[in-house]
XYZ file of C-alpha atoms in Angstrom:
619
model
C 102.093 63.217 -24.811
C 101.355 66.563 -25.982
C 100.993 68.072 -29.577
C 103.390 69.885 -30.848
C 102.997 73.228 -30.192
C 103.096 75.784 -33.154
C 103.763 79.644 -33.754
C 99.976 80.536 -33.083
C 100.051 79.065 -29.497
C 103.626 80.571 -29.634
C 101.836 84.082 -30.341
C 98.822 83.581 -28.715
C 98.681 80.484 -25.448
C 96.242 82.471 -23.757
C 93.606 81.851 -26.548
C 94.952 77.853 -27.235
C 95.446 76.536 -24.038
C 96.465 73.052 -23.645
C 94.445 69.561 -23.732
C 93.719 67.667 -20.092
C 95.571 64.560 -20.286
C 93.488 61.803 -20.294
C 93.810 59.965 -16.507
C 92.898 55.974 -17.149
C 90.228 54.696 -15.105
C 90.867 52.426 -12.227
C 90.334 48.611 -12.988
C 86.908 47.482 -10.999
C 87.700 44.448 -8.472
C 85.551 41.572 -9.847
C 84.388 40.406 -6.131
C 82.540 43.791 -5.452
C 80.804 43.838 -8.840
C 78.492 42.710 -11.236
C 80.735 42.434 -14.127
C 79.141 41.942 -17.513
C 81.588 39.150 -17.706
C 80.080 36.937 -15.121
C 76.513 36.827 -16.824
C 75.124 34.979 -19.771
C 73.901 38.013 -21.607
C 76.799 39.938 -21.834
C 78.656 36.830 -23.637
C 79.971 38.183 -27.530
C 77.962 36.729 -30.119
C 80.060 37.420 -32.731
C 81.318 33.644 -33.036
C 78.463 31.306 -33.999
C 77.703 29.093 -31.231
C 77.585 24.823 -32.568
C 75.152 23.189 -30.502
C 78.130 20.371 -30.727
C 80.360 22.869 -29.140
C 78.253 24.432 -26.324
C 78.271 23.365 -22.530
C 75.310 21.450 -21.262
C 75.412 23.469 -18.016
C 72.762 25.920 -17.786
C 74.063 29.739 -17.739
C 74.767 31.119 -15.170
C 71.969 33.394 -13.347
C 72.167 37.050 -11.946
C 73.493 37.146 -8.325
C 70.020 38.475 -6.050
C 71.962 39.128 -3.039
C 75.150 40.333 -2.752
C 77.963 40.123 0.156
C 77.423 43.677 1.546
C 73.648 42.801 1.358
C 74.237 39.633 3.198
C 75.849 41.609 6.286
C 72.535 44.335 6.119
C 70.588 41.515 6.150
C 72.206 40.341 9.114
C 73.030 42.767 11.192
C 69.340 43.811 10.893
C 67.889 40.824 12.133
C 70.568 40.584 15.503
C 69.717 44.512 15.988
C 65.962 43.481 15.351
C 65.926 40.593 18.399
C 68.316 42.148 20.450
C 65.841 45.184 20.916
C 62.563 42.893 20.595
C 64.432 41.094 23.973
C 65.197 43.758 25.941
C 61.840 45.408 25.502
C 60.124 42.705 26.949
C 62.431 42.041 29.434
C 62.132 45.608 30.677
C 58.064 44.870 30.331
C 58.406 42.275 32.599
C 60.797 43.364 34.743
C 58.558 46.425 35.387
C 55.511 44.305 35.689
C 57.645 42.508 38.678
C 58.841 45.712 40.631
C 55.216 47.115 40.472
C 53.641 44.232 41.967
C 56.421 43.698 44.618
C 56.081 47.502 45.231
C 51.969 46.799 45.346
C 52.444 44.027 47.990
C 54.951 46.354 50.025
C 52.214 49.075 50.042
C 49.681 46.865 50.879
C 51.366 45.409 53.927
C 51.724 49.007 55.121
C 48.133 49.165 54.984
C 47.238 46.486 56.538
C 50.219 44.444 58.462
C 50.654 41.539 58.931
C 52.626 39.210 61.638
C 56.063 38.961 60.907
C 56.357 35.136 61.470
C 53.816 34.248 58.906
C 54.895 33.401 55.840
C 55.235 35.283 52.351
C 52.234 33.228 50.681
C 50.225 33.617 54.138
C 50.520 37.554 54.188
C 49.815 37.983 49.978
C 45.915 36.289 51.524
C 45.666 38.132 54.218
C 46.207 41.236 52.227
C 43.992 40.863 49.635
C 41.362 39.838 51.970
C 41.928 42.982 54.001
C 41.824 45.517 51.154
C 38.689 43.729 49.671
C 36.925 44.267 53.108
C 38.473 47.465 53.942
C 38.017 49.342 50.631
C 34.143 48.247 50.435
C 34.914 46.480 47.369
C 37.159 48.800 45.801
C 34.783 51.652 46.076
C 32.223 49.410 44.631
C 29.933 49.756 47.725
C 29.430 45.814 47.303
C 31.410 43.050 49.442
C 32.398 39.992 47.303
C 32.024 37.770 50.133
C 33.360 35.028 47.746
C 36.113 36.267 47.200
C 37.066 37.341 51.077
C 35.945 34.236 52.317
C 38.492 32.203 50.059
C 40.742 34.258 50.707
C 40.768 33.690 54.743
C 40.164 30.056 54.180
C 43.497 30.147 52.336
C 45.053 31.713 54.981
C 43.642 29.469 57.813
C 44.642 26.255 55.961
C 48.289 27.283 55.138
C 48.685 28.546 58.740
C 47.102 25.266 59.825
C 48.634 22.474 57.344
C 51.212 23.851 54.500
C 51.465 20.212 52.711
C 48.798 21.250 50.565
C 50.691 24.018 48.675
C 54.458 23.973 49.836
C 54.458 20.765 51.310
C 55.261 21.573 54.920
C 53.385 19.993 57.625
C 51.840 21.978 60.589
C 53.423 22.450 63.952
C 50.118 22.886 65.911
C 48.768 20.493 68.101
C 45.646 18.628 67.589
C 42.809 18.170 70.426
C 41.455 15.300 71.382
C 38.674 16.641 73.388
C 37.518 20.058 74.283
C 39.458 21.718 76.728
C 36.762 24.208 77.785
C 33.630 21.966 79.043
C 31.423 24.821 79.370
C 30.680 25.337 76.221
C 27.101 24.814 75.660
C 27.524 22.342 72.432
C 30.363 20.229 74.464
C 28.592 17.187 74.502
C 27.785 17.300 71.172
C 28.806 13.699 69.480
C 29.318 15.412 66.119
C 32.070 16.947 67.015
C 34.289 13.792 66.871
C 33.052 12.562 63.591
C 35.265 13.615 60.420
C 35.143 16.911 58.713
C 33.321 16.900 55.934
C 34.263 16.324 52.349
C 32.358 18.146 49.393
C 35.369 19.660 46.857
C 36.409 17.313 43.885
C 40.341 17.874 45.362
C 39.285 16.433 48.409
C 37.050 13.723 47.054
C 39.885 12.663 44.758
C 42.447 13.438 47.374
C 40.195 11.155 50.051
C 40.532 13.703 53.074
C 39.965 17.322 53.432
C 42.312 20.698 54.545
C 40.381 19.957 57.777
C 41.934 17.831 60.136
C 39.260 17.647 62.449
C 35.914 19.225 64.050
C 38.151 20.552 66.992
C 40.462 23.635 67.169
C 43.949 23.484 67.008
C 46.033 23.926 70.839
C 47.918 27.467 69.875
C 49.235 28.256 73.237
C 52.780 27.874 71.945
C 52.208 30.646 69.144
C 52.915 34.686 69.765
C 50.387 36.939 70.367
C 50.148 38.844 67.058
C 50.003 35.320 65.363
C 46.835 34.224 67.586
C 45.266 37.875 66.948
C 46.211 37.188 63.074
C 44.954 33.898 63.445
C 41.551 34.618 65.174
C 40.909 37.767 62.535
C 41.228 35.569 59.545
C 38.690 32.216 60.645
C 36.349 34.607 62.239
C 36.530 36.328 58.568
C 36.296 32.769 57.090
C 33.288 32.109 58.966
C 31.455 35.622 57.867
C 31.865 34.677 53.926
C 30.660 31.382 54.957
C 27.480 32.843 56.461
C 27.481 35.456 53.631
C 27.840 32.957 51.155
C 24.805 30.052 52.503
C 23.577 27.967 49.859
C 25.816 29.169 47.318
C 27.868 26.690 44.980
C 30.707 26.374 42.702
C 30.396 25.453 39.368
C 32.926 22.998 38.197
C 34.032 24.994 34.243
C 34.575 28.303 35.212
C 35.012 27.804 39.220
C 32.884 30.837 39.906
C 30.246 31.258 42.651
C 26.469 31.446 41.869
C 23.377 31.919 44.083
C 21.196 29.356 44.898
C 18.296 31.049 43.130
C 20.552 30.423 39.791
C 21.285 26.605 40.047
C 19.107 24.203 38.012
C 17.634 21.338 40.380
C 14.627 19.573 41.305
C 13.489 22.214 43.764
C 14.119 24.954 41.254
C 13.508 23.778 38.034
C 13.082 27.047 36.548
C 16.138 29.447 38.009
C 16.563 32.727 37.526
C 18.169 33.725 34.867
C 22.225 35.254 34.683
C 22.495 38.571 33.663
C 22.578 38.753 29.649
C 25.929 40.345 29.595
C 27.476 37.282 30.747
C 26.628 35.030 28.031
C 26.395 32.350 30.585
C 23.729 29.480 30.893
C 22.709 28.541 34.573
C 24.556 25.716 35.784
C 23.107 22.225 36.845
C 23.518 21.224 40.298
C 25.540 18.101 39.556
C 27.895 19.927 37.705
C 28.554 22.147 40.995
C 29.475 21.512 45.282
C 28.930 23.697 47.844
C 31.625 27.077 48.156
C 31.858 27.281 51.799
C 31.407 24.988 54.211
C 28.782 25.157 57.039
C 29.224 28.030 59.279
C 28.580 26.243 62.533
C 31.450 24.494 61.610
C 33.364 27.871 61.992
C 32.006 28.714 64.592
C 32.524 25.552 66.521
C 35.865 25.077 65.599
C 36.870 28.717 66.385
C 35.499 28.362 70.382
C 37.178 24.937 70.711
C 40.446 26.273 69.912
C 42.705 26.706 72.953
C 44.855 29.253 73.460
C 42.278 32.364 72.377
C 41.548 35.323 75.194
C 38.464 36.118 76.799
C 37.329 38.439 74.724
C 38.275 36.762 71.528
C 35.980 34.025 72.929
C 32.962 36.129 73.631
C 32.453 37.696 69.805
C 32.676 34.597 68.119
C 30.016 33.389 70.710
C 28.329 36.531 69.939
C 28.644 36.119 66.315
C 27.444 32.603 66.460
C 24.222 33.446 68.319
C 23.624 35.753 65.943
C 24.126 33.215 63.382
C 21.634 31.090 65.157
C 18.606 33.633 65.614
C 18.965 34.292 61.848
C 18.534 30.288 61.525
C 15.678 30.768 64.046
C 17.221 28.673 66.300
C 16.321 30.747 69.530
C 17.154 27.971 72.241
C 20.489 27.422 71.255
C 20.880 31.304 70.503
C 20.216 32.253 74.124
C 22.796 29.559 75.568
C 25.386 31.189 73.967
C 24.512 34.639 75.165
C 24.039 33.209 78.716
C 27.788 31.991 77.669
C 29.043 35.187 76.434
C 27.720 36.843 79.491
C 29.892 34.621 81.931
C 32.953 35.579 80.015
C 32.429 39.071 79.879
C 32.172 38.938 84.019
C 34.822 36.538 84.672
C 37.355 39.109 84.835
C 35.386 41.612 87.046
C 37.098 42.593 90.730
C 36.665 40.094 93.163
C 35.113 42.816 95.337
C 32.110 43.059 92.768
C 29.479 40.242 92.496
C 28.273 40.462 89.221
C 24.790 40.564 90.116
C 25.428 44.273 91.155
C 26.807 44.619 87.314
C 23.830 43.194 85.013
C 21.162 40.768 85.125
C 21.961 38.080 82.977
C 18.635 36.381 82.730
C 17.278 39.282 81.446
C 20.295 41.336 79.804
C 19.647 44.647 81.930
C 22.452 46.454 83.023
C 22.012 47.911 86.615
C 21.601 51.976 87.286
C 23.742 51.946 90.082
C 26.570 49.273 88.293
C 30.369 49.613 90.506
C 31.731 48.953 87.066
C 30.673 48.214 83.582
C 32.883 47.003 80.774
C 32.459 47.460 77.423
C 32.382 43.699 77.455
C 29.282 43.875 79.356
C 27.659 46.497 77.210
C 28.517 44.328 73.766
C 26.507 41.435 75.280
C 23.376 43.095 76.471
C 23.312 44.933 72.929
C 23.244 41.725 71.149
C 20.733 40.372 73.657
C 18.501 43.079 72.660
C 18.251 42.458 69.473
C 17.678 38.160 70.417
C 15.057 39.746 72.399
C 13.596 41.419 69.491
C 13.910 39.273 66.742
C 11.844 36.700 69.190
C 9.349 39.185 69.500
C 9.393 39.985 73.347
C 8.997 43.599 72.984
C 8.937 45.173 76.228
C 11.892 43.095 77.397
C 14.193 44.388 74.232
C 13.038 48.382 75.084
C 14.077 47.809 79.154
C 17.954 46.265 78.200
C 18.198 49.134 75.076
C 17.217 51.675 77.865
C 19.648 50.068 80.174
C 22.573 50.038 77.642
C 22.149 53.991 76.348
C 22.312 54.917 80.096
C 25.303 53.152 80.815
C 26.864 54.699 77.738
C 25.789 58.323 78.417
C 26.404 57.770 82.326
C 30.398 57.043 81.458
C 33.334 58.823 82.236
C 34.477 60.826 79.378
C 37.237 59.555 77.706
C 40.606 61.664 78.076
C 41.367 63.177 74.978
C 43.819 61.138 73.469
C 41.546 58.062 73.665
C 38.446 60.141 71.844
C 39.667 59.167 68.718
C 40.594 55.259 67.754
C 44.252 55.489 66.508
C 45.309 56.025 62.857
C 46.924 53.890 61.053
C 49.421 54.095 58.142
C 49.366 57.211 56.131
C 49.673 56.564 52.748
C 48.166 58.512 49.914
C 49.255 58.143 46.305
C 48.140 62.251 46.307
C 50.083 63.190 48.808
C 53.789 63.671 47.695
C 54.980 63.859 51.328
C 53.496 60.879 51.550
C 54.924 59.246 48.959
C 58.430 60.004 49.541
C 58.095 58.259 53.538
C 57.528 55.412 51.919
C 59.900 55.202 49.421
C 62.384 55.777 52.144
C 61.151 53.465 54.462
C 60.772 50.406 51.372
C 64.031 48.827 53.310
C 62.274 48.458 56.198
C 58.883 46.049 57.501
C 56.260 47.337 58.958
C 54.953 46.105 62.489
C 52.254 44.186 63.576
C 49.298 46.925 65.343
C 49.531 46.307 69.291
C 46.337 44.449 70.694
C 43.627 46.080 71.172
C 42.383 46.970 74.706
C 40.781 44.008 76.705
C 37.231 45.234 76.908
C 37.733 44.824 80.988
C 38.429 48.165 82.043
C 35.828 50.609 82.463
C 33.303 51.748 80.122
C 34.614 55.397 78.631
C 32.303 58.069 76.246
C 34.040 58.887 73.196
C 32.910 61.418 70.499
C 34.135 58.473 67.902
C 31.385 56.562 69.599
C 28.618 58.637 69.350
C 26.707 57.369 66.013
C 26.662 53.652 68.188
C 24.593 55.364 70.794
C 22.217 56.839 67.524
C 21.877 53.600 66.740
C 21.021 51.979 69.910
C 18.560 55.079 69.809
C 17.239 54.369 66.346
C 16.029 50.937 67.958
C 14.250 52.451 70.410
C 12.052 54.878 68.034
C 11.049 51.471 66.304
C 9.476 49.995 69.317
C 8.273 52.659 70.554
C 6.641 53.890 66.943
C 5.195 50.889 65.951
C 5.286 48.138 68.895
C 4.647 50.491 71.931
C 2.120 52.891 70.141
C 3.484 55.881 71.728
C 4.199 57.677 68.501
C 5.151 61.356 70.113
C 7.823 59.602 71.655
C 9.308 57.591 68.972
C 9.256 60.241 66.342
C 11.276 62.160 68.613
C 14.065 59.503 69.691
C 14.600 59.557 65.701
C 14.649 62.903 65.266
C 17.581 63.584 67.642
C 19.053 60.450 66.715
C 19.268 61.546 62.898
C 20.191 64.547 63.690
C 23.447 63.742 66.246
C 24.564 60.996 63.634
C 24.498 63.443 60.660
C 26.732 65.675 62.821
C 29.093 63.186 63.551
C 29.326 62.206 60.083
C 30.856 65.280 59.186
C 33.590 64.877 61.989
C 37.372 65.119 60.328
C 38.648 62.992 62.873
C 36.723 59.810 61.892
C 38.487 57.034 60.468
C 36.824 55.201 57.573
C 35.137 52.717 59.564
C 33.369 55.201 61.710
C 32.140 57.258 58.586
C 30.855 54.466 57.054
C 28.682 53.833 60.743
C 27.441 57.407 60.902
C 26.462 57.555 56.804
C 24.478 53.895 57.861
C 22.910 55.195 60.775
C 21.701 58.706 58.661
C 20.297 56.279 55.983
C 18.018 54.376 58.294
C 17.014 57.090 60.516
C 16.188 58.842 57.555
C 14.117 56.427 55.987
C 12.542 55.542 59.594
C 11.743 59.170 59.768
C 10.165 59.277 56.513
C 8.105 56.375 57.338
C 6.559 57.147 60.426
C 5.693 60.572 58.972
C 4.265 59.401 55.723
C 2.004 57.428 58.180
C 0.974 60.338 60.205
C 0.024 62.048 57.158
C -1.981 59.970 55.680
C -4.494 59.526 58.683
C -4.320 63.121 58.739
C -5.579 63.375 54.913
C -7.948 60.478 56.147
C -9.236 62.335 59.386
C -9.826 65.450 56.934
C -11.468 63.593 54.579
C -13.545 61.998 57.339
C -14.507 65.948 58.551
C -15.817 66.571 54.898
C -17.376 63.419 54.047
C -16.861 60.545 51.615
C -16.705 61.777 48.124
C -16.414 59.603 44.658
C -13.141 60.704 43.932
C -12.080 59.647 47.325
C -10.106 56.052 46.869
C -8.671 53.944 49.426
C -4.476 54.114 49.261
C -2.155 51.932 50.491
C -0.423 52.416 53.145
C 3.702 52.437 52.296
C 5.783 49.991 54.069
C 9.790 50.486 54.457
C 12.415 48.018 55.665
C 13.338 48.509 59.094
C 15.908 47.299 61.425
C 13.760 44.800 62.641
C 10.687 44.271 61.028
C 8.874 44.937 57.390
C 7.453 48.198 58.629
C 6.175 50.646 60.988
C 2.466 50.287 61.650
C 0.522 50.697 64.676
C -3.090 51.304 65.790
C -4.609 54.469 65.591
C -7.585 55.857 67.762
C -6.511 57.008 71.083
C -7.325 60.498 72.304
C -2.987 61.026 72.116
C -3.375 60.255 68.289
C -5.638 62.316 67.423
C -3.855 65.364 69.193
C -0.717 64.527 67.880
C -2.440 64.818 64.161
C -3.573 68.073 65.227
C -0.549 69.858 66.163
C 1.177 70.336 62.628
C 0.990 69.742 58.869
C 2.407 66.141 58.826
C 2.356 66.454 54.967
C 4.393 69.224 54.331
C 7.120 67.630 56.814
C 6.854 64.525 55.204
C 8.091 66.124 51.698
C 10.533 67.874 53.671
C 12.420 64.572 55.115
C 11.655 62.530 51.771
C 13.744 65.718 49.788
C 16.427 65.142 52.125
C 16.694 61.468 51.845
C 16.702 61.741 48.355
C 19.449 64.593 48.440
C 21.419 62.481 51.297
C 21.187 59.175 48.719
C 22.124 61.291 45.761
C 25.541 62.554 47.745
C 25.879 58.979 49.173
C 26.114 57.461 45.452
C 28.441 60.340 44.130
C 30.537 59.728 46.662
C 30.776 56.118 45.952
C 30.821 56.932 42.045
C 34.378 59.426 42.462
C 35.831 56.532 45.010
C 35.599 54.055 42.034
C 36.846 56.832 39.313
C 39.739 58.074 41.667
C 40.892 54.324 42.373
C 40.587 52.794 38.492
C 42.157 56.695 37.313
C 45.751 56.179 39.762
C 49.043 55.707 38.203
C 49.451 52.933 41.318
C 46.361 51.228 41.035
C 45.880 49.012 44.732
């Protein structure tokens, strides 16, 4: 209500305006708020309080949380795991679609047959980019690791009851189906495999069902060639790996030189970074099994081709020279040598192809294979490693002219074909196989037979610098006709270095050519340094003895074949070959470019490791 208004306001309302009327606040709901009512210090203590009168109830305390806080609370903590979920789940789901897109790359890289199974190819993958990559970049094999991996993918293929509890459809032999082996009448091969893992002592029998290959005859092709690729690789970690054992804790593989037992009581120690003691022999069993037990077991096996045949025979003679077990060796190159001629014409004997007593190919051959030409290679070096010279020189000879008297390959055969395509640099390449994820990739086609006729290829070229390399060595330091040898490794060095450098060359052939530089390289070096220093000693010998004069050493390098390259000086040939040149000065010549070809070697090896641990994809 407003005042009453008198005769001033009357006169004057501008200067008297009137009073705001009071609006009443609205009355606060007691469930949203902390009324003063609802706690024990805001009671009135204007009324004395009788202890007889007072409740025995304890006041009432301030409320810590209220109802809107509650629903913060809440809400927070669904928001909170709902996010916390679905960040891991898109962690993991990512961690999923990069290895399934790994494997899919991988099996582009290196197929596999499409009727093996899922677990069977994941092996057979890993053990191919291990082997194919040169340990990641690493320049080192981990022959451990490649081996197990083949000998899981020979066991599923043979017996899945192991793993997934399947049992094998392959047939088991009784006897050996080809008698002319040269170990068929050997009793051991119907005793029991043998058992050495604690699985298979606990388990009372071992993945291996017997000494004797399976009967495959009924299986495809590209499962036999799958098949054959992965024991033979079983059987090269097992050769690899000799000796080595398992230790039982950690199941990783140590050399026999770290391995406490009687016969070495003091090992060598592990590397300190490891923080590992050296384990006890009891505590460990073997890794791999015998490799003759490869070996045998891949040659009994029915159902493999010729030539299949023939480099595991080739591979286990080589096996056996290494063991110095020379007798046995030669049989199976005598064996090898029948199956690289059983396929010949019938209108050529093959005693007008090569010798096989001996291993010399003939000048005037109708037809040579390169079946023919594998086996007198490898009998060249069974020749040499038993010390028969002369008789290793005459089969070497015979094999570079049978190479170099070839018909030129045509010109889509110069080059061994390419395989898949795939760099992560490449965005061409990179959007093919996104597009062709859907589909799965095909098994290679076999390989020629090894029967038709012998062809030159430029892809082939650093073989024939090796085969040349072996020559120089017997002729430098076995034959003592230095002018000669010196000159085989020259031109040797010098066609392999310009191969190297070839764009055409798939990785495997690279990796031949930079091998074959190395060691002619360091042969080259060596037989120099030699020449120089009886060229320093033949000077010294002009002058006289002096005191300062003191007798050297002279240096010894590792060579193909044996610990060095010496030979006897003294012949009239010697002393004019000192003559001709300052051996010296060449000598520091070769030895800078060794050095300079080593230094490019290990950057090269250093950016391959960088480049492959640096990718977004990492394979």
């Amino acid at each position: 209500m407003h005042p009453p208004r008198g005769r001033l306001w009357r006169l004057f309302p501008d200067l008297f305006p009137l009073p705001l009327r009071k609006t009443p606040k609205p009355a606060l709901r007691l469930f949203t708020s902390k009324s003063p009512r609802l706690t024990a210090l805001a009671r009135s203590s204007a009324r004395p309080q009788l202890p007889f009168l007072a409740s025995r109830r304890a006041p009432p305390s301030n409320r810590l949380l209220s109802t809107e806080q509650k629903a913060n609370i809440r809400y927070g903590i669904r928001v909170g795991i709902y996010w916390t979920v679905m960040g891991w789940t898109v962690v993991f789901g990512g961690m999923i679609c990069y290895w399934f897109l790994r494997q899919d790359w991988l099996d582009r890289l290196y197929p596999s047959p499409t009727d093996w199974r899922f677990l069977v190819k994941w092996y057979w993958r890993d053990a191919k980019h291990e082997l194919e990559t040169d340990g990641h970049g690493r320049g080192m094999l981990d022959w451990s690791k490649i081996g197990s991996y083949y000998r899981n993918v020979v066991g599923l293929l043979e017996d899945y009851k192991f793993i997934v509890h399947r049992p094998s459809d392959l047939l088991l032999q009784d006897e050996i189906w080809d008698t002319s082996l040269p170990f068929a009448d050997d009793a051991e091969l119907h005793t029991p495999p043998p058992m050495f893992t604690p699985e298979e002592l606990k388990r009372g029998e071992t993945m291996w069902k017997s000494r004797i290959g399976y009967d495959i005859t009924m299986k495809s092709e590209p499962w036999i060639r799958g098949y054959f690729e992965a024991m033979m690789g079983m059987a090269k970690g097992a050769e690899m790996r000799e000796g080595y054992m398992t230790y039982t804790e950690d199941r990783q593989t140590y050399a026999p030189q770290h391995i406490r037992s009687d016969e070495n009581p003091y090992p060598v120690p592990l590397p300190p970074l490891s923080g590992k003691q050296c384990p006890d022999i009891t505590d460990c069993w073997r890794a791999f099994e015998d490799p003759v037990f490869h070996y045998k077991r891949i040659l009994t096996t029915k159902g493999f081709n010729d030539e299949q045949r023939m480099e595991a025979g080739l591979a286990y003679a080589s096996f056996l020279d290494h063991k110095q077990q020379y007798a046995e060796a030669k049989n199976m190159y005598q064996w090898s040598f029948k199956l690289a001629l059983r396929n010949l014409p019938s209108n050529i004997p093959d005693e007008a192809v090569v010798n096989i007593s001996s291993g010399i190919i003939k000048p005037q051959a109708p037809l040579v294979t390169p079946n023919v030409v594998a086996c007198s290679s490898a009998y060249a070096r069974h020749l040499a490693s038993t010390e028969r010279i002369r008789e290793a020189l005459e089969v070497y000879i015979s094999v570079l002219r049978a190479r170099r008297d070839a018909e030129p390959a045509p010109r889509n055969r110069q080059y061994p074909p390419s395989g898949a395509d795939l760099s992560l640099k490449n965005i061409d390449s990179i959007i093919q196989w996104i597009i062709s994820l859907p589909t799965s990739p095909d098994f290679p086609p076999p390989p020629p037979s090894g029967n038709e006729a012998l062809e030159r290829k430029r892809s082939e070229e650093c073989e024939d610098a090796a085969l040349s390399l072996y020559v120089a060595e017997i002729l430098f330091a076995k034959m003592n006709r230095r002018r000669e040898g010196l000159a085989w490794t020259r031109d040797a060095t010098e066609i392999a270095q310009k191969r190297m450098h070839d764009k055409l060359l798939d990785k495997k052939g690279v990796k031949s050519c930079e091998k074959c530089v190395h060691e002619g390289l360091k042969n080259w070096k060596s037989m120099l340094g030699q020449l120089a220093n009886e060229q320093k000693a033949a000077s010294n010998s002009l002058r006289g003895p002096s005191l300062d004069d003191k007798p050297k050493l002279e240096p010894k390098s590792e060579s193909w074949f044996w610990r060095g390259l010496h030979s006897v000086t003294g012949s009239s040939e010697d002393q004019v070959l000192l003559a001709e040149q300052d051996w010296v000065q060449e000598e520091r010549d070769v030895a800078k470019r060794l050095a300079q070809f080593e230094e490019d070697l290990l950057n090269a090896r250093l950016n391959a490791v960088i480049s492959a641990n640096s990718s977004w994809f990492v394979v």
